[in-house]
Amino acid sequence: MNKLLIVSKDAEEYANHLRYRNLPALQMSMAQNTEQAQELITDANIVLGTPALVAPLLHKADKLQWVQSSFAGIEPFCSAGLRTDYRLTGVKDIFGSLMSEYVFAYLLAFERNVLATRDNQLNKQWQTMPYRRLEFLSIGICGLGSIGQQIAKTAMHFNMKVLGLSRSATQLPMVEKVFSPSEICHLAKQVDYLVTVLPNTPETHGIINRDVLDALGPTGVFINVGRGAAVDEYALINALKTKAIRGAVLDVFQTEPLPQESPLWELENVFITPHNSAITFAEDIVELFCENYRLFQAGEALNYIVDFDRQY
């Protein structure tokens, strides 16, 4: 009999979905926070939950075999000194459509001057606003995993020119050209919108720096739906203040919540959202968990195994 511990503020919702599935040879227990899970973790050989809540419990999980993260960001499991003698599975092929919707909501807001048009309405001004056709614009996507590929597919729908950046530099059918990380400035020079969906790894820290933003130029817009650590925030703030770039859409930051004293709050050419470009829906995670549980029961390789060294 496998013993599953669900650790999440939405633990009951996850449990309800799992009860409906009636998975074989599985007993469930629930905790809404780390404190509640302290005594339950010792008996569990499987854990499903929020990385920040589960990671502090690892040292007490004597029977642990497998952890299914409920978030795409698995950084808490990769902190120095934490054990890695278990299988950690991440979340993929779930958030792509949500993040693509987010990116293009703001991209279209920029191009169709949505806020300025709304201001004209409130001021009872009948004024035509100029705009550009998306098919004449280009987008650069840094990170071509499942999320980046979904954004690329959406861009293709609008007939945009799609360029990409990938550690492997593998060419993809929906991307006209793929650059390596060392070529990021060459990529930035060629696009109107630069989107990052990069994971938080030592290689990606600060990859969006002054040189990249200068290459993007005064007509370029930067969008970050990946991780805040990928951006040199000082360089970004300076680029926005001096209009070295047109604007930015930021869903993630080096420190979250974004401190009230951050200059980003007051810059008129920035859109700030509270790390919600793609939220976790319990039913999606449960679907992924159930398929992995079937593989776990059969002794087969699990989907979306995390490489602790690469941190994704």
Short mmCIF file of C-alpha atoms in Angstrom, two decimals:
data_model
loop_
_atom_site.label_atom_id
_atom_site.label_comp_id
_atom_site.label_asym_id
_atom_site.label_seq_id
_atom_site.Cartn_x
_atom_site.Cartn_y
_atom_site.Cartn_z
CA MET A 1 0.00 0.00 0.00
CA ASN A 2 1.36 3.42 -1.02
CA LYS A 3 0.87 6.32 1.34
CA LEU A 4 0.40 9.75 -0.25
CA LEU A 5 0.73 13.00 1.66
CA ILE A 6 -0.79 16.08 0.01
CA VAL A 7 0.78 19.32 1.26
CA SER A 8 -0.98 22.40 -0.08
CA LYS A 9 -3.33 25.12 1.04
CA ASP A 10 -5.71 23.48 -1.45
CA ALA A 11 -5.07 19.96 -0.12
CA GLU A 12 -8.77 19.15 0.23
CA GLU A 13 -9.44 20.09 -3.40
CA TYR A 14 -6.60 17.84 -4.59
CA ALA A 15 -7.91 15.03 -2.38
CA ASN A 16 -11.44 15.36 -3.75
CA HIS A 17 -10.20 15.02 -7.32
CA LEU A 18 -8.10 12.01 -6.35
CA ARG A 19 -10.96 10.31 -4.52
CA TYR A 20 -12.98 10.49 -7.71
CA ARG A 21 -10.15 8.71 -9.53
CA ASN A 22 -10.13 5.87 -6.98
CA LEU A 23 -6.47 5.03 -7.55
CA PRO A 24 -5.51 1.50 -6.46
CA ALA A 25 -3.35 0.74 -3.42
CA LEU A 26 -3.21 4.37 -2.31
CA GLN A 27 -3.95 5.87 1.09
CA MET A 28 -4.14 9.66 1.39
CA SER A 29 -3.47 12.14 4.16
CA MET A 30 -3.60 15.93 3.91
CA ALA A 31 -1.90 18.99 5.35
CA GLN A 32 -2.49 22.62 4.48
CA ASN A 33 0.92 23.76 5.70
CA THR A 34 4.32 22.46 6.72
CA GLU A 35 3.46 22.41 10.41
CA GLN A 36 0.47 20.14 9.92
CA ALA A 37 2.59 17.82 7.77
CA GLN A 38 5.38 17.30 10.32
CA GLU A 39 3.97 14.10 11.84
CA LEU A 40 2.36 12.81 8.64
CA ILE A 41 5.49 12.93 6.50
CA THR A 42 7.27 10.06 8.27
CA ASP A 43 4.84 7.45 6.89
CA ALA A 44 4.51 8.82 3.36
CA ASN A 45 6.40 7.30 0.45
CA ILE A 46 4.75 9.70 -2.03
CA VAL A 47 4.22 13.45 -1.63
CA LEU A 48 2.19 15.80 -3.80
CA GLY A 49 2.40 19.46 -3.02
CA THR A 50 3.72 22.98 -3.07
CA PRO A 51 7.54 23.07 -3.30
CA ALA A 52 8.04 25.70 -0.59
CA LEU A 53 5.88 23.67 1.83
CA VAL A 54 7.32 20.25 0.98
CA ALA A 55 11.07 21.01 0.83
CA PRO A 56 11.43 21.68 4.60
CA LEU A 57 9.93 18.24 5.27
CA LEU A 58 12.38 16.19 3.21
CA HIS A 59 14.72 15.42 6.10
CA LYS A 60 11.88 13.74 8.01
CA ALA A 61 10.52 11.70 5.09
CA ASP A 62 12.11 8.37 5.99
CA LYS A 63 10.15 6.34 3.43
CA LEU A 64 10.14 8.87 0.60
CA GLN A 65 10.34 7.54 -2.96
CA TRP A 66 8.66 10.18 -5.10
CA VAL A 67 7.59 13.82 -4.89
CA GLN A 68 5.20 15.34 -7.43
CA SER A 69 5.49 19.12 -7.44
CA SER A 70 2.29 21.08 -7.96
CA PHE A 71 4.23 24.09 -9.31
CA ALA A 72 6.51 24.50 -12.31
CA GLY A 73 9.11 26.26 -10.16
CA ILE A 74 10.99 23.60 -8.21
CA GLU A 75 13.80 25.80 -6.80
CA PRO A 76 13.07 24.97 -3.12
CA PHE A 77 13.96 21.32 -3.80
CA CYS A 78 17.33 22.30 -5.27
CA SER A 79 18.73 24.28 -2.35
CA ALA A 80 22.22 23.30 -1.26
CA GLY A 81 22.32 20.49 1.27
CA LEU A 82 18.89 19.03 0.57
CA ARG A 83 18.61 15.33 -0.19
CA THR A 84 18.24 14.12 -3.77
CA ASP A 85 17.77 10.39 -3.17
CA TYR A 86 14.21 10.32 -4.45
CA ARG A 87 12.37 10.97 -7.71
CA LEU A 88 11.14 14.53 -8.18
CA THR A 89 8.67 15.17 -10.98
CA GLY A 90 7.78 18.62 -12.22
CA VAL A 91 4.89 20.18 -14.10
CA LYS A 92 4.96 20.54 -17.87
CA ASP A 93 2.50 20.75 -20.76
CA ILE A 94 -0.04 22.44 -18.48
CA PHE A 95 0.84 26.13 -18.24
CA GLY A 96 1.71 26.80 -21.88
CA SER A 97 -1.72 27.95 -23.06
CA LEU A 98 -2.26 30.11 -19.96
CA MET A 99 1.09 31.86 -20.31
CA SER A 100 0.55 32.33 -24.03
CA GLU A 101 -2.78 34.02 -23.30
CA TYR A 102 -1.01 36.32 -20.84
CA VAL A 103 1.80 37.25 -23.22
CA PHE A 104 -0.54 38.08 -26.07
CA ALA A 105 -3.01 39.93 -23.87
CA TYR A 106 -0.28 42.43 -23.08
CA LEU A 107 1.32 42.34 -26.52
CA LEU A 108 -2.02 43.29 -28.06
CA ALA A 109 -2.58 45.91 -25.36
CA PHE A 110 0.66 47.56 -26.44
CA GLU A 111 -0.01 47.34 -30.16
CA ARG A 112 -3.68 48.37 -30.02
CA ASN A 113 -3.04 51.14 -27.44
CA VAL A 114 -5.74 49.75 -25.18
CA LEU A 115 -5.05 51.98 -22.18
CA ALA A 116 -4.74 55.18 -24.22
CA THR A 117 -7.96 54.35 -26.05
CA ARG A 118 -9.72 53.79 -22.73
CA ASP A 119 -8.45 57.17 -21.48
CA ASN A 120 -9.86 58.82 -24.62
CA GLN A 121 -13.21 57.20 -23.91
CA LEU A 122 -13.26 58.48 -20.34
CA ASN A 123 -12.34 61.96 -21.60
CA LYS A 124 -14.99 61.74 -24.37
CA GLN A 125 -12.33 62.15 -27.03
CA TRP A 126 -12.90 60.70 -30.49
CA GLN A 127 -9.33 60.07 -31.56
CA THR A 128 -8.02 57.41 -33.89
CA MET A 129 -5.05 55.55 -32.41
CA PRO A 130 -2.39 54.21 -34.78
CA TYR A 131 -1.38 50.58 -34.54
CA ARG A 132 0.82 48.00 -36.23
CA ARG A 133 -0.10 44.68 -37.78
CA LEU A 134 1.30 41.75 -35.83
CA GLU A 135 2.28 39.94 -39.02
CA PHE A 136 4.90 42.63 -39.58
CA LEU A 137 6.37 42.21 -36.07
CA SER A 138 8.84 39.77 -34.55
CA ILE A 139 9.01 37.98 -31.22
CA GLY A 140 12.01 36.41 -29.51
CA ILE A 141 11.31 33.63 -27.02
CA CYS A 142 14.03 32.79 -24.51
CA GLY A 143 13.36 29.25 -23.38
CA LEU A 144 11.80 26.80 -25.81
CA GLY A 145 10.32 24.19 -23.53
CA SER A 146 6.62 23.38 -23.60
CA ILE A 147 5.63 26.91 -22.56
CA GLY A 148 7.93 28.65 -25.02
CA GLN A 149 6.73 26.41 -27.81
CA GLN A 150 3.10 27.24 -27.03
CA ILE A 151 3.90 30.96 -27.19
CA ALA A 152 5.63 30.35 -30.52
CA LYS A 153 2.55 28.56 -31.87
CA THR A 154 0.34 31.49 -30.87
CA ALA A 155 2.75 33.90 -32.56
CA MET A 156 2.57 31.80 -35.70
CA HIS A 157 -1.22 32.20 -35.65
CA PHE A 158 -0.66 35.95 -36.03
CA ASN A 159 1.98 35.34 -38.73
CA MET A 160 4.68 36.94 -36.59
CA LYS A 161 8.34 36.25 -37.19
CA VAL A 162 9.40 33.88 -34.41
CA LEU A 163 12.97 33.59 -33.15
CA GLY A 164 14.10 31.64 -30.11
CA LEU A 165 16.85 31.00 -27.60
CA SER A 166 17.65 27.57 -26.23
CA ARG A 167 20.49 25.96 -24.30
CA SER A 168 20.50 23.11 -26.80
CA ALA A 169 20.00 25.42 -29.80
CA THR A 170 17.80 22.70 -31.32
CA GLN A 171 15.81 23.92 -34.31
CA LEU A 172 12.02 23.74 -34.07
CA PRO A 173 9.43 23.88 -36.87
CA MET A 174 7.55 26.83 -35.33
CA VAL A 175 10.72 28.90 -34.83
CA GLU A 176 12.54 30.50 -37.76
CA LYS A 177 15.92 30.48 -36.03
CA VAL A 178 17.17 29.31 -32.64
CA PHE A 179 20.07 31.11 -30.94
CA SER A 180 22.32 29.85 -28.16
CA PRO A 181 22.53 31.77 -24.84
CA SER A 182 25.83 33.35 -25.92
CA GLU A 183 23.98 34.87 -28.88
CA ILE A 184 21.21 36.52 -26.87
CA CYS A 185 22.17 40.05 -27.91
CA HIS A 186 21.98 39.05 -31.56
CA LEU A 187 18.49 37.74 -30.88
CA ALA A 188 17.40 40.88 -29.02
CA LYS A 189 18.51 43.14 -31.89
CA GLN A 190 16.13 41.39 -34.27
CA VAL A 191 12.86 41.41 -32.34
CA ASP A 192 10.08 43.78 -31.32
CA TYR A 193 9.12 41.68 -28.29
CA LEU A 194 11.57 39.73 -26.15
CA VAL A 195 9.86 37.13 -23.93
CA THR A 196 11.63 35.07 -21.29
CA VAL A 197 10.27 31.80 -19.94
CA LEU A 198 13.63 30.66 -18.59
CA PRO A 199 13.96 28.47 -15.48
CA ASN A 200 15.92 29.62 -12.45
CA THR A 201 19.36 28.05 -12.90
CA PRO A 202 22.91 29.31 -12.36
CA GLU A 203 23.25 29.68 -16.15
CA THR A 204 20.21 31.94 -16.46
CA HIS A 205 20.93 34.31 -13.56
CA GLY A 206 21.13 37.88 -14.88
CA ILE A 207 21.05 36.80 -18.52
CA ILE A 208 18.81 39.79 -19.28
CA ASN A 209 21.36 42.53 -18.64
CA ARG A 210 22.18 46.00 -19.90
CA ASP A 211 23.72 44.72 -23.12
CA VAL A 212 20.60 42.71 -23.97
CA LEU A 213 18.27 45.61 -23.19
CA ASP A 214 20.40 48.01 -25.25
CA ALA A 215 20.21 45.53 -28.11
CA LEU A 216 16.42 45.34 -27.77
CA GLY A 217 16.30 49.09 -28.29
CA PRO A 218 13.80 51.93 -27.82
CA THR A 219 11.00 50.25 -29.80
CA GLY A 220 11.34 46.90 -28.05
CA VAL A 221 9.19 45.49 -25.25
CA PHE A 222 10.46 43.03 -22.66
CA ILE A 223 8.10 40.42 -21.16
CA ASN A 224 9.11 38.12 -18.29
CA VAL A 225 6.94 35.14 -17.36
CA GLY A 226 9.87 32.90 -16.36
CA ARG A 227 11.88 33.75 -13.27
CA GLY A 228 12.90 37.09 -11.79
CA ALA A 229 16.48 35.92 -11.24
CA ALA A 230 17.01 35.93 -15.00
CA VAL A 231 16.88 39.73 -15.01
CA ASP A 232 19.33 42.37 -13.80
CA GLU A 233 16.60 44.54 -12.25
CA TYR A 234 18.88 47.55 -11.85
CA ALA A 235 19.66 47.47 -15.58
CA LEU A 236 15.97 47.00 -16.42
CA ILE A 237 14.87 49.92 -14.24
CA ASN A 238 17.48 52.13 -15.84
CA ALA A 239 16.45 51.05 -19.35
CA LEU A 240 12.81 51.82 -18.57
CA LYS A 241 13.56 55.19 -16.97
CA THR A 242 15.73 56.35 -19.87
CA LYS A 243 13.34 54.87 -22.48
CA ALA A 244 16.17 52.70 -23.76
CA ILE A 245 13.33 50.19 -24.30
CA ARG A 246 9.66 50.89 -25.00
CA GLY A 247 8.28 49.07 -22.01
CA ALA A 248 8.06 45.89 -19.97
CA VAL A 249 5.51 43.37 -18.76
CA LEU A 250 6.69 41.71 -15.55
CA ASP A 251 5.01 38.81 -13.78
CA VAL A 252 8.07 37.65 -11.81
CA PHE A 253 10.72 39.43 -9.78
CA GLN A 254 13.93 38.85 -7.85
CA THR A 255 12.02 39.46 -4.61
CA GLU A 256 8.36 38.49 -4.32
CA PRO A 257 6.10 40.14 -3.39
CA LEU A 258 7.71 43.07 -5.16
CA PRO A 259 8.82 45.49 -2.38
CA GLN A 260 6.79 48.69 -2.19
CA GLU A 261 9.97 50.74 -2.46
CA SER A 262 10.81 49.26 -5.86
CA PRO A 263 10.95 51.97 -8.58
CA LEU A 264 9.17 49.56 -10.92
CA TRP A 265 5.82 50.37 -9.31
CA GLU A 266 5.92 53.98 -10.47
CA LEU A 267 7.17 53.60 -14.03
CA GLU A 268 4.45 54.37 -16.54
CA ASN A 269 5.89 52.05 -19.21
CA VAL A 270 5.65 48.93 -17.00
CA PHE A 271 2.83 46.44 -16.41
CA ILE A 272 3.22 44.55 -13.11
CA THR A 273 1.30 41.41 -12.21
CA PRO A 274 1.66 39.27 -9.03
CA HIS A 275 3.18 36.08 -10.47
CA ASN A 276 -0.13 34.86 -11.85
CA SER A 277 0.42 34.54 -15.58
CA ALA A 278 -0.46 30.88 -15.07
CA ILE A 279 -2.06 29.64 -11.89
CA THR A 280 -2.26 26.02 -10.78
CA PHE A 281 -5.60 24.30 -11.33
CA ALA A 282 -5.88 21.24 -9.08
CA GLU A 283 -7.60 19.13 -11.73
CA ASP A 284 -4.67 19.61 -14.13
CA ILE A 285 -2.08 18.57 -11.55
CA VAL A 286 -4.17 15.57 -10.53
CA GLU A 287 -4.38 14.44 -14.15
CA LEU A 288 -0.59 14.56 -14.36
CA PHE A 289 -0.21 12.82 -10.99
CA CYS A 290 -2.54 9.99 -11.95
CA GLU A 291 -0.57 9.18 -15.10
CA ASN A 292 2.67 9.22 -13.11
CA TYR A 293 1.10 7.04 -10.41
CA ARG A 294 0.23 4.46 -13.05
CA LEU A 295 3.87 4.49 -14.18
CA PHE A 296 5.08 4.35 -10.55
CA GLN A 297 2.92 1.30 -9.88
CA ALA A 298 4.24 -0.40 -13.02
CA GLY A 299 7.87 0.33 -12.12
CA GLU A 300 8.32 2.45 -15.23
CA ALA A 301 10.07 5.80 -15.73
CA LEU A 302 7.99 8.74 -14.56
CA ASN A 303 7.10 11.74 -16.71
CA TYR A 304 8.89 15.07 -16.17
CA ILE A 305 11.68 13.85 -13.92
CA VAL A 306 13.70 16.80 -12.60
CA ASP A 307 17.48 16.81 -13.02
CA PHE A 308 18.73 18.18 -9.68
CA ASP A 309 21.97 19.36 -11.26
CA ARG A 310 20.25 21.34 -14.01
CA GLN A 311 17.42 22.34 -11.66
CA TYR A 312 14.69 21.61 -14.20
#
